[in-house]
PDB file of C-alpha atoms in Angstrom:
ATOM      1  CA  GLY A  23       0.000   0.000   0.000  1.00 67.00           C
ATOM      2  CA  GLN A  24       0.912   3.643  -0.098  1.00 69.00           C
ATOM      3  CA  GLN A  25       3.452   4.576   2.528  1.00 87.00           C
ATOM      4  CA  VAL A  26       5.101   7.671   3.855  1.00 93.00           C
ATOM      5  CA  MET A  27       8.393   7.071   5.601  1.00 95.00           C
ATOM      6  CA  GLN A  28      10.531   9.388   7.689  1.00 97.00           C
ATOM      7  CA  ILE A  29      14.134   9.237   8.786  1.00 96.00           C
ATOM      8  CA  PRO A  30      15.647   9.365  11.255  1.00 97.00           C
ATOM      9  CA  GLN A  31      13.216   8.025  13.839  1.00 95.00           C
ATOM     10  CA  TYR A  32      15.074   9.840  16.629  1.00 96.00           C
ATOM     11  CA  GLN A  33      17.609  12.649  16.664  1.00 97.00           C
ATOM     12  CA  HIS A  34      19.484  14.041  19.637  1.00 97.00           C
ATOM     13  CA  VAL A  35      21.335  17.294  19.042  1.00 97.00           C
ATOM     14  CA  GLN A  36      23.236  19.784  21.117  1.00 97.00           C
ATOM     15  CA  GLU A  37      21.515  23.129  21.361  1.00 97.00           C
ATOM     16  CA  GLY A  38      22.743  25.295  18.490  1.00 97.00           C
ATOM     17  CA  GLU A  39      23.326  22.388  16.122  1.00 98.00           C
ATOM     18  CA  ASP A  40      21.285  21.944  12.965  1.00 98.00           C
ATOM     19  CA  PHE A  41      18.630  19.267  12.449  1.00 97.00           C
ATOM     20  CA  THR A  42      17.127  17.693   9.357  1.00 98.00           C
ATOM     21  CA  THR A  43      14.333  15.176   8.918  1.00 98.00           C
ATOM     22  CA  TYR A  44      13.526  13.505   5.621  1.00 98.00           C
ATOM     23  CA  CYS A  45      10.179  12.305   4.338  1.00 97.00           C
ATOM     24  CA  ASN A  46       9.754   9.843   1.487  1.00 97.00           C
ATOM     25  CA  SER A  47       6.616   8.591  -0.225  1.00 95.00           C
ATOM     26  CA  SER A  48       6.175   5.428  -2.250  1.00 90.00           C
ATOM     27  CA  THR A  49       3.915   7.373  -4.622  1.00 90.00           C
ATOM     28  CA  THR A  50       3.741  10.875  -6.067  1.00 93.00           C
ATOM     29  CA  LEU A  51       2.042  13.325  -3.726  1.00 94.00           C
ATOM     30  CA  SER A  52      -0.341  16.161  -4.516  1.00 91.00           C
ATOM     31  CA  ASN A  53       1.004  18.158  -1.610  1.00 92.00           C
ATOM     32  CA  ILE A  54       2.756  17.673   1.685  1.00 95.00           C
ATOM     33  CA  GLN A  55       2.172  19.164   5.096  1.00 95.00           C
ATOM     34  CA  TRP A  56       4.410  19.284   8.146  1.00 97.00           C
ATOM     35  CA  TYR A  57       3.195  19.136  11.730  1.00 97.00           C
ATOM     36  CA  LYS A  58       4.921  19.422  15.107  1.00 98.00           C
ATOM     37  CA  GLN A  59       3.757  17.539  18.183  1.00 97.00           C
ATOM     38  CA  ARG A  60       5.186  18.484  21.553  1.00 96.00           C
ATOM     39  CA  PRO A  61       5.461  15.737  24.199  1.00 92.00           C
ATOM     40  CA  GLY A  62       1.969  15.106  25.558  1.00 91.00           C
ATOM     41  CA  GLY A  63       0.437  17.451  23.022  1.00 94.00           C
ATOM     42  CA  HIS A  64      -1.387  17.243  19.730  1.00 96.00           C
ATOM     43  CA  PRO A  65      -0.072  17.805  16.184  1.00 96.00           C
ATOM     44  CA  VAL A  66       0.138  21.457  15.185  1.00 96.00           C
ATOM     45  CA  PHE A  67       0.308  22.524  11.554  1.00 95.00           C
ATOM     46  CA  LEU A  68       3.556  24.112  10.403  1.00 96.00           C
ATOM     47  CA  ILE A  69       3.323  24.453   6.635  1.00 95.00           C
ATOM     48  CA  GLN A  70       1.974  23.061   3.349  1.00 94.00           C
ATOM     49  CA  LEU A  71       4.010  22.607   0.153  1.00 95.00           C
ATOM     50  CA  VAL A  72       2.290  22.107  -3.183  1.00 93.00           C
ATOM     51  CA  LYS A  73       4.645  22.803  -6.075  1.00 95.00           C
ATOM     52  CA  SER A  74       7.441  20.593  -7.346  1.00 96.00           C
ATOM     53  CA  GLY A  75      10.777  21.851  -5.999  1.00 97.00           C
ATOM     54  CA  GLU A  76       9.077  24.325  -3.668  1.00 96.00           C
ATOM     55  CA  VAL A  77      11.113  25.777  -0.808  1.00 98.00           C
ATOM     56  CA  LYS A  78       9.566  27.691   2.086  1.00 97.00           C
ATOM     57  CA  LYS A  79      11.164  29.255   5.131  1.00 97.00           C
ATOM     58  CA  GLN A  80       9.789  30.081   8.557  1.00 96.00           C
ATOM     59  CA  LYS A  81      12.485  31.798  10.606  1.00 96.00           C
ATOM     60  CA  ARG A  82      14.966  29.001  11.392  1.00 98.00           C
ATOM     61  CA  LEU A  83      12.896  26.305   9.617  1.00 98.00           C
ATOM     62  CA  THR A  84      13.354  25.477   5.917  1.00 98.00           C
ATOM     63  CA  PHE A  85      10.963  23.146   4.123  1.00 98.00           C
ATOM     64  CA  GLN A  86      11.569  21.573   0.725  1.00 98.00           C
ATOM     65  CA  PHE A  87       9.365  19.560  -1.634  1.00 97.00           C
ATOM     66  CA  GLY A  88      11.236  17.346  -4.077  1.00 97.00           C
ATOM     67  CA  GLU A  89      11.148  17.780  -7.822  1.00 96.00           C
ATOM     68  CA  ALA A  90       9.372  14.453  -8.245  1.00 95.00           C
ATOM     69  CA  LYS A  91       6.928  15.325  -5.443  1.00 95.00           C
ATOM     70  CA  LYS A  92       7.791  12.093  -3.641  1.00 96.00           C
ATOM     71  CA  ASN A  93      10.037  13.463  -0.932  1.00 96.00           C
ATOM     72  CA  SER A  94      10.366  16.396   1.382  1.00 98.00           C
ATOM     73  CA  SER A  95      12.643  17.668   4.093  1.00 98.00           C
ATOM     74  CA  LEU A  96      12.542  19.929   7.116  1.00 98.00           C
ATOM     75  CA  HIS A  97      15.743  21.618   8.236  1.00 98.00           C
ATOM     76  CA  ILE A  98      16.108  23.540  11.473  1.00 98.00           C
ATOM     77  CA  THR A  99      19.090  25.848  11.811  1.00 98.00           C
ATOM     78  CA  ALA A 100      20.643  26.381  15.248  1.00 98.00           C
ATOM     79  CA  THR A 101      18.190  24.316  17.273  1.00 98.00           C
ATOM     80  CA  GLN A 102      16.743  25.639  20.501  1.00 97.00           C
ATOM     81  CA  THR A 103      15.145  23.765  23.397  1.00 96.00           C
ATOM     82  CA  THR A 104      11.771  25.019  22.196  1.00 96.00           C
ATOM     83  CA  ASP A 105      12.225  22.897  19.049  1.00 97.00           C
ATOM     84  CA  VAL A 106      11.826  19.689  21.064  1.00 97.00           C
ATOM     85  CA  GLY A 107       9.029  17.465  19.793  1.00 97.00           C
ATOM     86  CA  THR A 108       8.068  15.059  17.036  1.00 98.00           C
ATOM     87  CA  TYR A 109       7.896  16.322  13.477  1.00 98.00           C
ATOM     88  CA  PHE A 110       5.460  14.609  11.133  1.00 98.00           C
ATOM     89  CA  CYS A 111       5.102  14.940   7.418  1.00 97.00           C
ATOM     90  CA  ALA A 112       1.669  14.233   5.941  1.00 96.00           C
ATOM     91  CA  GLY A 113       1.343  13.546   2.237  1.00 93.00           C
ATOM     92  CA  LYS A 114      -1.796  13.782   0.133  1.00 88.00           C
ATOM     93  CA  THR A 115      -1.948  11.018  -2.448  1.00 82.00           C
ATOM     94  CA  SER A 116      -3.663  10.864  -5.806  1.00 73.00           C
ATOM     95  CA  TYR A 117      -6.471   8.926  -4.108  1.00 70.00           C
ATOM     96  CA  ASP A 118      -7.204  11.984  -1.982  1.00 72.00           C
ATOM     97  CA  LYS A 119      -5.865  10.351   1.159  1.00 79.00           C
ATOM     98  CA  VAL A 120      -3.643  12.182   3.641  1.00 84.00           C
ATOM     99  CA  ILE A 121      -1.073   9.782   5.049  1.00 90.00           C
ATOM    100  CA  PHE A 122       1.086  10.733   8.008  1.00 95.00           C
ATOM    101  CA  GLY A 123       4.645   9.542   8.344  1.00 95.00           C
ATOM    102  CA  PRO A 124       5.827   7.904  11.591  1.00 96.00           C
ATOM    103  CA  GLY A 125       7.556  11.093  12.693  1.00 97.00           C
ATOM    104  CA  THR A 126      11.045  12.112  13.777  1.00 98.00           C
ATOM    105  CA  SER A 127      11.476  12.738  17.470  1.00 97.00           C
ATOM    106  CA  LEU A 128      13.887  15.608  18.195  1.00 98.00           C
ATOM    107  CA  SER A 129      15.651  16.020  21.520  1.00 97.00           C
ATOM    108  CA  VAL A 130      17.751  19.114  22.170  1.00 97.00           C
ATOM    109  CA  ILE A 131      20.443  18.974  24.810  1.00 95.00           C
ATOM    110  CA  PRO A 132      20.960  22.376  26.450  1.00 92.00           C
TER     111      PRO A 132
ATOM    112  CA  GLU B  12     -11.602  31.457  18.765  1.00 67.00           C
ATOM    113  CA  ALA B  13     -12.165  28.113  20.477  1.00 82.00           C
ATOM    114  CA  GLY B  14     -10.216  25.166  19.142  1.00 94.00           C
ATOM    115  CA  VAL B  15     -11.332  21.604  18.512  1.00 97.00           C
ATOM    116  CA  VAL B  16     -12.789  20.223  21.737  1.00 97.00           C
ATOM    117  CA  GLN B  17     -12.684  16.549  22.597  1.00 98.00           C
ATOM    118  CA  SER B  18     -13.963  14.572  25.543  1.00 97.00           C
ATOM    119  CA  PRO B  19     -13.178  12.672  27.573  1.00 98.00           C
ATOM    120  CA  ARG B  20      -9.440  13.355  27.745  1.00 97.00           C
ATOM    121  CA  TYR B  21      -8.813  10.013  29.393  1.00 97.00           C
ATOM    122  CA  LYS B  22     -10.798   6.798  29.552  1.00 98.00           C
ATOM    123  CA  ILE B  23      -9.938   3.483  31.175  1.00 98.00           C
ATOM    124  CA  ILE B  24     -12.203   0.526  30.492  1.00 97.00           C
ATOM    125  CA  GLU B  25     -12.091  -3.225  30.610  1.00 97.00           C
ATOM    126  CA  LYS B  26     -12.016  -5.174  27.380  1.00 96.00           C
ATOM    127  CA  LYS B  27     -15.369  -5.953  25.802  1.00 97.00           C
ATOM    128  CA  GLN B  28     -16.850  -2.774  27.251  1.00 97.00           C
ATOM    129  CA  PRO B  29     -18.177  -0.011  24.984  1.00 98.00           C
ATOM    130  CA  VAL B  30     -16.658   3.481  24.833  1.00 98.00           C
ATOM    131  CA  ALA B  31     -17.578   6.685  23.055  1.00 98.00           C
ATOM    132  CA  PHE B  32     -15.599   9.805  22.213  1.00 98.00           C
ATOM    133  CA  TRP B  33     -17.052  13.183  21.378  1.00 98.00           C
ATOM    134  CA  CYS B  34     -15.649  15.956  19.210  1.00 98.00           C
ATOM    135  CA  ASN B  35     -16.766  19.530  18.661  1.00 97.00           C
ATOM    136  CA  PRO B  36     -14.907  21.040  15.689  1.00 96.00           C
ATOM    137  CA  ILE B  37     -14.032  24.670  15.148  1.00 94.00           C
ATOM    138  CA  SER B  38     -17.104  26.643  14.199  1.00 92.00           C
ATOM    139  CA  GLY B  39     -17.585  26.772  10.452  1.00 89.00           C
ATOM    140  CA  HIS B  40     -15.255  23.885   9.676  1.00 91.00           C
ATOM    141  CA  ASN B  41     -17.045  21.563   7.284  1.00 89.00           C
ATOM    142  CA  THR B  42     -14.491  18.751   7.267  1.00 90.00           C
ATOM    143  CA  LEU B  43     -13.951  16.587  10.324  1.00 93.00           C
ATOM    144  CA  TYR B  44     -11.469  13.758  10.803  1.00 94.00           C
ATOM    145  CA  TRP B  45     -11.005  11.026  13.357  1.00 97.00           C
ATOM    146  CA  TYR B  46      -7.448   9.720  13.676  1.00 96.00           C
ATOM    147  CA  LEU B  47      -5.928   7.008  15.823  1.00 97.00           C
ATOM    148  CA  GLN B  48      -2.421   7.530  17.166  1.00 97.00           C
ATOM    149  CA  ASN B  49      -0.412   4.758  18.779  1.00 95.00           C
ATOM    150  CA  LEU B  50       2.589   5.598  20.923  1.00 91.00           C
ATOM    151  CA  GLY B  51       5.575   6.587  18.822  1.00 89.00           C
ATOM    152  CA  GLN B  52       3.642   6.536  15.573  1.00 93.00           C
ATOM    153  CA  GLY B  53       1.948   9.002  13.286  1.00 95.00           C
ATOM    154  CA  PRO B  54      -1.804   9.580  13.205  1.00 96.00           C
ATOM    155  CA  GLU B  55      -3.778   7.054  11.155  1.00 95.00           C
ATOM    156  CA  LEU B  56      -7.022   8.145   9.536  1.00 93.00           C
ATOM    157  CA  LEU B  57     -10.156   6.337  10.664  1.00 96.00           C
ATOM    158  CA  ILE B  58     -12.852   8.409   8.988  1.00 95.00           C
ATOM    159  CA  ARG B  59     -13.336  11.751   7.252  1.00 92.00           C
ATOM    160  CA  TYR B  60     -16.580  13.711   7.118  1.00 93.00           C
ATOM    161  CA  GLU B  61     -17.610  16.539   4.887  1.00 89.00           C
ATOM    162  CA  ASN B  62     -20.575  18.048   6.672  1.00 90.00           C
ATOM    163  CA  GLU B  63     -22.648  15.041   7.749  1.00 91.00           C
ATOM    164  CA  GLU B  64     -21.407  12.730   4.988  1.00 92.00           C
ATOM    165  CA  ALA B  65     -18.676  10.162   5.661  1.00 93.00           C
ATOM    166  CA  VAL B  66     -16.578  10.558   2.492  1.00 89.00           C
ATOM    167  CA  ASP B  67     -13.758   8.218   3.525  1.00 89.00           C
ATOM    168  CA  ASP B  68     -14.311   5.440   6.049  1.00 92.00           C
ATOM    169  CA  SER B  69     -12.177   2.835   4.329  1.00 88.00           C
ATOM    170  CA  GLN B  70      -9.833   2.557   7.323  1.00 89.00           C
ATOM    171  CA  LEU B  71     -12.586   2.288   9.936  1.00 94.00           C
ATOM    172  CA  PRO B  72     -12.892  -1.248  11.400  1.00 93.00           C
ATOM    173  CA  LYS B  73     -16.606  -1.427  10.943  1.00 92.00           C
ATOM    174  CA  ASP B  74     -17.112  -4.593  12.937  1.00 95.00           C
ATOM    175  CA  ARG B  75     -16.530  -2.715  16.175  1.00 97.00           C
ATOM    176  CA  PHE B  76     -16.118   0.963  15.337  1.00 97.00           C
ATOM    177  CA  SER B  77     -18.860   3.366  14.355  1.00 97.00           C
ATOM    178  CA  ALA B  78     -19.035   7.110  13.939  1.00 97.00           C
ATOM    179  CA  GLU B  79     -21.653   9.714  13.301  1.00 96.00           C
ATOM    180  CA  ARG B  80     -21.815  13.418  12.647  1.00 96.00           C
ATOM    181  CA  LEU B  81     -25.407  14.409  12.989  1.00 84.00           C
ATOM    182  CA  LYS B  82     -26.259  17.868  11.658  1.00 87.00           C
ATOM    183  CA  GLY B  83     -22.724  18.194  10.324  1.00 85.00           C
ATOM    184  CA  VAL B  84     -21.236  19.682  13.494  1.00 93.00           C
ATOM    185  CA  ASP B  85     -20.353  17.519  16.505  1.00 96.00           C
ATOM    186  CA  SER B  86     -19.189  13.972  15.977  1.00 97.00           C
ATOM    187  CA  THR B  87     -19.081  10.803  18.054  1.00 98.00           C
ATOM    188  CA  LEU B  88     -16.765   7.833  17.632  1.00 98.00           C
ATOM    189  CA  LYS B  89     -17.826   4.600  19.294  1.00 98.00           C
ATOM    190  CA  ILE B  90     -16.057   1.323  19.914  1.00 98.00           C
ATOM    191  CA  GLN B  91     -18.086  -1.708  20.914  1.00 97.00           C
ATOM    192  CA  PRO B  92     -16.716  -3.990  22.176  1.00 96.00           C
ATOM    193  CA  ALA B  93     -13.279  -2.600  22.958  1.00 97.00           C
ATOM    194  CA  GLU B  94     -10.224  -4.840  22.616  1.00 97.00           C
ATOM    195  CA  LEU B  95      -6.803  -4.565  24.246  1.00 96.00           C
ATOM    196  CA  GLY B  96      -5.302  -3.404  20.950  1.00 95.00           C
ATOM    197  CA  ASP B  97      -7.612  -0.401  20.854  1.00 97.00           C
ATOM    198  CA  SER B  98      -5.551   1.347  23.529  1.00 97.00           C
ATOM    199  CA  ALA B  99      -4.368   4.526  21.813  1.00 97.00           C
ATOM    200  CA  VAL B 100      -5.028   8.236  21.521  1.00 98.00           C
ATOM    201  CA  TYR B 101      -8.050   9.128  19.396  1.00 98.00           C
ATOM    202  CA  LEU B 102      -7.569  12.484  17.738  1.00 98.00           C
ATOM    203  CA  CYS B 103     -10.250  14.604  16.175  1.00 98.00           C
ATOM    204  CA  ALA B 104      -9.298  17.264  13.631  1.00 95.00           C
ATOM    205  CA  SER B 105     -11.229  19.760  11.580  1.00 93.00           C
ATOM    206  CA  SER B 106     -10.514  21.820   8.504  1.00 90.00           C
ATOM    207  CA  PRO B 107     -12.318  24.638   6.760  1.00 85.00           C
ATOM    208  CA  VAL B 108     -11.378  23.180   3.383  1.00 73.00           C
ATOM    209  CA  ARG B 109     -13.779  20.884   1.545  1.00 63.00           C
ATOM    210  CA  GLY B 110     -13.449  18.433  -1.265  1.00 56.00           C
ATOM    211  CA  ALA B 111     -10.198  17.577  -2.984  1.00 54.00           C
ATOM    212  CA  ARG B 112      -8.231  20.501  -1.596  1.00 61.00           C
ATOM    213  CA  THR B 113      -6.237  19.825   1.536  1.00 63.00           C
ATOM    214  CA  GLY B 114      -5.823  22.561   4.050  1.00 79.00           C
ATOM    215  CA  GLU B 115      -4.440  22.839   7.522  1.00 87.00           C
ATOM    216  CA  LEU B 116      -5.793  20.329  10.015  1.00 91.00           C
ATOM    217  CA  PHE B 117      -6.642  21.671  13.460  1.00 93.00           C
ATOM    218  CA  PHE B 118      -6.326  18.886  16.019  1.00 96.00           C
ATOM    219  CA  GLY B 119      -7.997  18.533  19.382  1.00 97.00           C
ATOM    220  CA  GLU B 120      -6.118  17.447  22.495  1.00 96.00           C
ATOM    221  CA  GLY B 121      -7.140  13.840  21.926  1.00 97.00           C
ATOM    222  CA  SER B 122      -8.847  11.164  23.983  1.00 98.00           C
ATOM    223  CA  ARG B 123      -6.462   8.651  25.502  1.00 97.00           C
ATOM    224  CA  LEU B 124      -8.041   5.194  25.775  1.00 98.00           C
ATOM    225  CA  THR B 125      -6.641   2.431  27.946  1.00 98.00           C
ATOM    226  CA  VAL B 126      -8.249  -0.988  27.637  1.00 98.00           C
ATOM    227  CA  LEU B 127      -7.471  -3.395  30.476  1.00 96.00           C
TER     228      LEU B 127
END
Protein backbone atom coordinates (compact mmCIF):
# COMPACT_ATOMS: atom_id res chain seq x y z
CA GLY A 1 0.00 0.00 0.00
CA GLN A 2 0.91 3.64 -0.10
CA GLN A 3 3.45 4.58 2.53
CA VAL A 4 5.10 7.67 3.85
CA MET A 5 8.39 7.07 5.60
CA GLN A 6 10.53 9.39 7.69
CA ILE A 7 14.13 9.24 8.79
CA PRO A 8 15.65 9.36 11.26
CA GLN A 9 13.22 8.02 13.84
CA TYR A 10 15.07 9.84 16.63
CA GLN A 11 17.61 12.65 16.66
CA HIS A 12 19.48 14.04 19.64
CA VAL A 13 21.33 17.29 19.04
CA GLN A 14 23.24 19.78 21.12
CA GLU A 15 21.52 23.13 21.36
CA GLY A 16 22.74 25.29 18.49
CA GLU A 17 23.33 22.39 16.12
CA ASP A 18 21.29 21.94 12.97
CA PHE A 19 18.63 19.27 12.45
CA THR A 20 17.13 17.69 9.36
CA THR A 21 14.33 15.18 8.92
CA TYR A 22 13.53 13.51 5.62
CA CYS A 23 10.18 12.30 4.34
CA ASN A 24 9.75 9.84 1.49
CA SER A 25 6.62 8.59 -0.22
CA SER A 26 6.17 5.43 -2.25
CA THR A 27 3.91 7.37 -4.62
CA THR A 28 3.74 10.88 -6.07
CA LEU A 29 2.04 13.32 -3.73
CA SER A 30 -0.34 16.16 -4.52
CA ASN A 31 1.00 18.16 -1.61
CA ILE A 32 2.76 17.67 1.69
CA GLN A 33 2.17 19.16 5.10
CA TRP A 34 4.41 19.28 8.15
CA TYR A 35 3.19 19.14 11.73
CA LYS A 36 4.92 19.42 15.11
CA GLN A 37 3.76 17.54 18.18
CA ARG A 38 5.19 18.48 21.55
CA PRO A 39 5.46 15.74 24.20
CA GLY A 40 1.97 15.11 25.56
CA GLY A 41 0.44 17.45 23.02
CA HIS A 42 -1.39 17.24 19.73
CA PRO A 43 -0.07 17.80 16.18
CA VAL A 44 0.14 21.46 15.18
CA PHE A 45 0.31 22.52 11.55
CA LEU A 46 3.56 24.11 10.40
CA ILE A 47 3.32 24.45 6.63
CA GLN A 48 1.97 23.06 3.35
CA LEU A 49 4.01 22.61 0.15
CA VAL A 50 2.29 22.11 -3.18
CA LYS A 51 4.64 22.80 -6.08
CA SER A 52 7.44 20.59 -7.35
CA GLY A 53 10.78 21.85 -6.00
CA GLU A 54 9.08 24.32 -3.67
CA VAL A 55 11.11 25.78 -0.81
CA LYS A 56 9.57 27.69 2.09
CA LYS A 57 11.16 29.25 5.13
CA GLN A 58 9.79 30.08 8.56
CA LYS A 59 12.49 31.80 10.61
CA ARG A 60 14.97 29.00 11.39
CA LEU A 61 12.90 26.31 9.62
CA THR A 62 13.35 25.48 5.92
CA PHE A 63 10.96 23.15 4.12
CA GLN A 64 11.57 21.57 0.73
CA PHE A 65 9.37 19.56 -1.63
CA GLY A 66 11.24 17.35 -4.08
CA GLU A 67 11.15 17.78 -7.82
CA ALA A 68 9.37 14.45 -8.24
CA LYS A 69 6.93 15.33 -5.44
CA LYS A 70 7.79 12.09 -3.64
CA ASN A 71 10.04 13.46 -0.93
CA SER A 72 10.37 16.40 1.38
CA SER A 73 12.64 17.67 4.09
CA LEU A 74 12.54 19.93 7.12
CA HIS A 75 15.74 21.62 8.24
CA ILE A 76 16.11 23.54 11.47
CA THR A 77 19.09 25.85 11.81
CA ALA A 78 20.64 26.38 15.25
CA THR A 79 18.19 24.32 17.27
CA GLN A 80 16.74 25.64 20.50
CA THR A 81 15.14 23.77 23.40
CA THR A 82 11.77 25.02 22.20
CA ASP A 83 12.22 22.90 19.05
CA VAL A 84 11.83 19.69 21.06
CA GLY A 85 9.03 17.46 19.79
CA THR A 86 8.07 15.06 17.04
CA TYR A 87 7.90 16.32 13.48
CA PHE A 88 5.46 14.61 11.13
CA CYS A 89 5.10 14.94 7.42
CA ALA A 90 1.67 14.23 5.94
CA GLY A 91 1.34 13.55 2.24
CA LYS A 92 -1.80 13.78 0.13
CA THR A 93 -1.95 11.02 -2.45
CA SER A 94 -3.66 10.86 -5.81
CA TYR A 95 -6.47 8.93 -4.11
CA ASP A 96 -7.20 11.98 -1.98
CA LYS A 97 -5.87 10.35 1.16
CA VAL A 98 -3.64 12.18 3.64
CA ILE A 99 -1.07 9.78 5.05
CA PHE A 100 1.09 10.73 8.01
CA GLY A 101 4.64 9.54 8.34
CA PRO A 102 5.83 7.90 11.59
CA GLY A 103 7.56 11.09 12.69
CA THR A 104 11.04 12.11 13.78
CA SER A 105 11.48 12.74 17.47
CA LEU A 106 13.89 15.61 18.20
CA SER A 107 15.65 16.02 21.52
CA VAL A 108 17.75 19.11 22.17
CA ILE A 109 20.44 18.97 24.81
CA PRO A 110 20.96 22.38 26.45
CA GLU B 1 -11.60 31.46 18.76
CA ALA B 2 -12.17 28.11 20.48
CA GLY B 3 -10.22 25.17 19.14
CA VAL B 4 -11.33 21.60 18.51
CA VAL B 5 -12.79 20.22 21.74
CA GLN B 6 -12.68 16.55 22.60
CA SER B 7 -13.96 14.57 25.54
CA PRO B 8 -13.18 12.67 27.57
CA ARG B 9 -9.44 13.35 27.74
CA TYR B 10 -8.81 10.01 29.39
CA LYS B 11 -10.80 6.80 29.55
CA ILE B 12 -9.94 3.48 31.18
CA ILE B 13 -12.20 0.53 30.49
CA GLU B 14 -12.09 -3.22 30.61
CA LYS B 15 -12.02 -5.17 27.38
CA LYS B 16 -15.37 -5.95 25.80
CA GLN B 17 -16.85 -2.77 27.25
CA PRO B 18 -18.18 -0.01 24.98
CA VAL B 19 -16.66 3.48 24.83
CA ALA B 20 -17.58 6.69 23.06
CA PHE B 21 -15.60 9.80 22.21
CA TRP B 22 -17.05 13.18 21.38
CA CYS B 23 -15.65 15.96 19.21
CA ASN B 24 -16.77 19.53 18.66
CA PRO B 25 -14.91 21.04 15.69
CA ILE B 26 -14.03 24.67 15.15
CA SER B 27 -17.10 26.64 14.20
CA GLY B 28 -17.58 26.77 10.45
CA HIS B 29 -15.26 23.89 9.68
CA ASN B 30 -17.04 21.56 7.28
CA THR B 31 -14.49 18.75 7.27
CA LEU B 32 -13.95 16.59 10.32
CA TYR B 33 -11.47 13.76 10.80
CA TRP B 34 -11.01 11.03 13.36
CA TYR B 35 -7.45 9.72 13.68
CA LEU B 36 -5.93 7.01 15.82
CA GLN B 37 -2.42 7.53 17.17
CA ASN B 38 -0.41 4.76 18.78
CA LEU B 39 2.59 5.60 20.92
CA GLY B 40 5.58 6.59 18.82
CA GLN B 41 3.64 6.54 15.57
CA GLY B 42 1.95 9.00 13.29
CA PRO B 43 -1.80 9.58 13.20
CA GLU B 44 -3.78 7.05 11.15
CA LEU B 45 -7.02 8.15 9.54
CA LEU B 46 -10.16 6.34 10.66
CA ILE B 47 -12.85 8.41 8.99
CA ARG B 48 -13.34 11.75 7.25
CA TYR B 49 -16.58 13.71 7.12
CA GLU B 50 -17.61 16.54 4.89
CA ASN B 51 -20.58 18.05 6.67
CA GLU B 52 -22.65 15.04 7.75
CA GLU B 53 -21.41 12.73 4.99
CA ALA B 54 -18.68 10.16 5.66
CA VAL B 55 -16.58 10.56 2.49
CA ASP B 56 -13.76 8.22 3.52
CA ASP B 57 -14.31 5.44 6.05
CA SER B 58 -12.18 2.84 4.33
CA GLN B 59 -9.83 2.56 7.32
CA LEU B 60 -12.59 2.29 9.94
CA PRO B 61 -12.89 -1.25 11.40
CA LYS B 62 -16.61 -1.43 10.94
CA ASP B 63 -17.11 -4.59 12.94
CA ARG B 64 -16.53 -2.72 16.18
CA PHE B 65 -16.12 0.96 15.34
CA SER B 66 -18.86 3.37 14.35
CA ALA B 67 -19.04 7.11 13.94
CA GLU B 68 -21.65 9.71 13.30
CA ARG B 69 -21.82 13.42 12.65
CA LEU B 70 -25.41 14.41 12.99
CA LYS B 71 -26.26 17.87 11.66
CA GLY B 72 -22.72 18.19 10.32
CA VAL B 73 -21.24 19.68 13.49
CA ASP B 74 -20.35 17.52 16.50
CA SER B 75 -19.19 13.97 15.98
CA THR B 76 -19.08 10.80 18.05
CA LEU B 77 -16.77 7.83 17.63
CA LYS B 78 -17.83 4.60 19.29
CA ILE B 79 -16.06 1.32 19.91
CA GLN B 80 -18.09 -1.71 20.91
CA PRO B 81 -16.72 -3.99 22.18
CA ALA B 82 -13.28 -2.60 22.96
CA GLU B 83 -10.22 -4.84 22.62
CA LEU B 84 -6.80 -4.56 24.25
CA GLY B 85 -5.30 -3.40 20.95
CA ASP B 86 -7.61 -0.40 20.85
CA SER B 87 -5.55 1.35 23.53
CA ALA B 88 -4.37 4.53 21.81
CA VAL B 89 -5.03 8.24 21.52
CA TYR B 90 -8.05 9.13 19.40
CA LEU B 91 -7.57 12.48 17.74
CA CYS B 92 -10.25 14.60 16.17
CA ALA B 93 -9.30 17.26 13.63
CA SER B 94 -11.23 19.76 11.58
CA SER B 95 -10.51 21.82 8.50
CA PRO B 96 -12.32 24.64 6.76
CA VAL B 97 -11.38 23.18 3.38
CA ARG B 98 -13.78 20.88 1.55
CA GLY B 99 -13.45 18.43 -1.27
CA ALA B 100 -10.20 17.58 -2.98
CA ARG B 101 -8.23 20.50 -1.60
CA THR B 102 -6.24 19.82 1.54
CA GLY B 103 -5.82 22.56 4.05
CA GLU B 104 -4.44 22.84 7.52
CA LEU B 105 -5.79 20.33 10.02
CA PHE B 106 -6.64 21.67 13.46
CA PHE B 107 -6.33 18.89 16.02
CA GLY B 108 -8.00 18.53 19.38
CA GLU B 109 -6.12 17.45 22.50
CA GLY B 110 -7.14 13.84 21.93
CA SER B 111 -8.85 11.16 23.98
CA ARG B 112 -6.46 8.65 25.50
CA LEU B 113 -8.04 5.19 25.77
CA THR B 114 -6.64 2.43 27.95
CA VAL B 115 -8.25 -0.99 27.64
CA LEU B 116 -7.47 -3.39 30.48
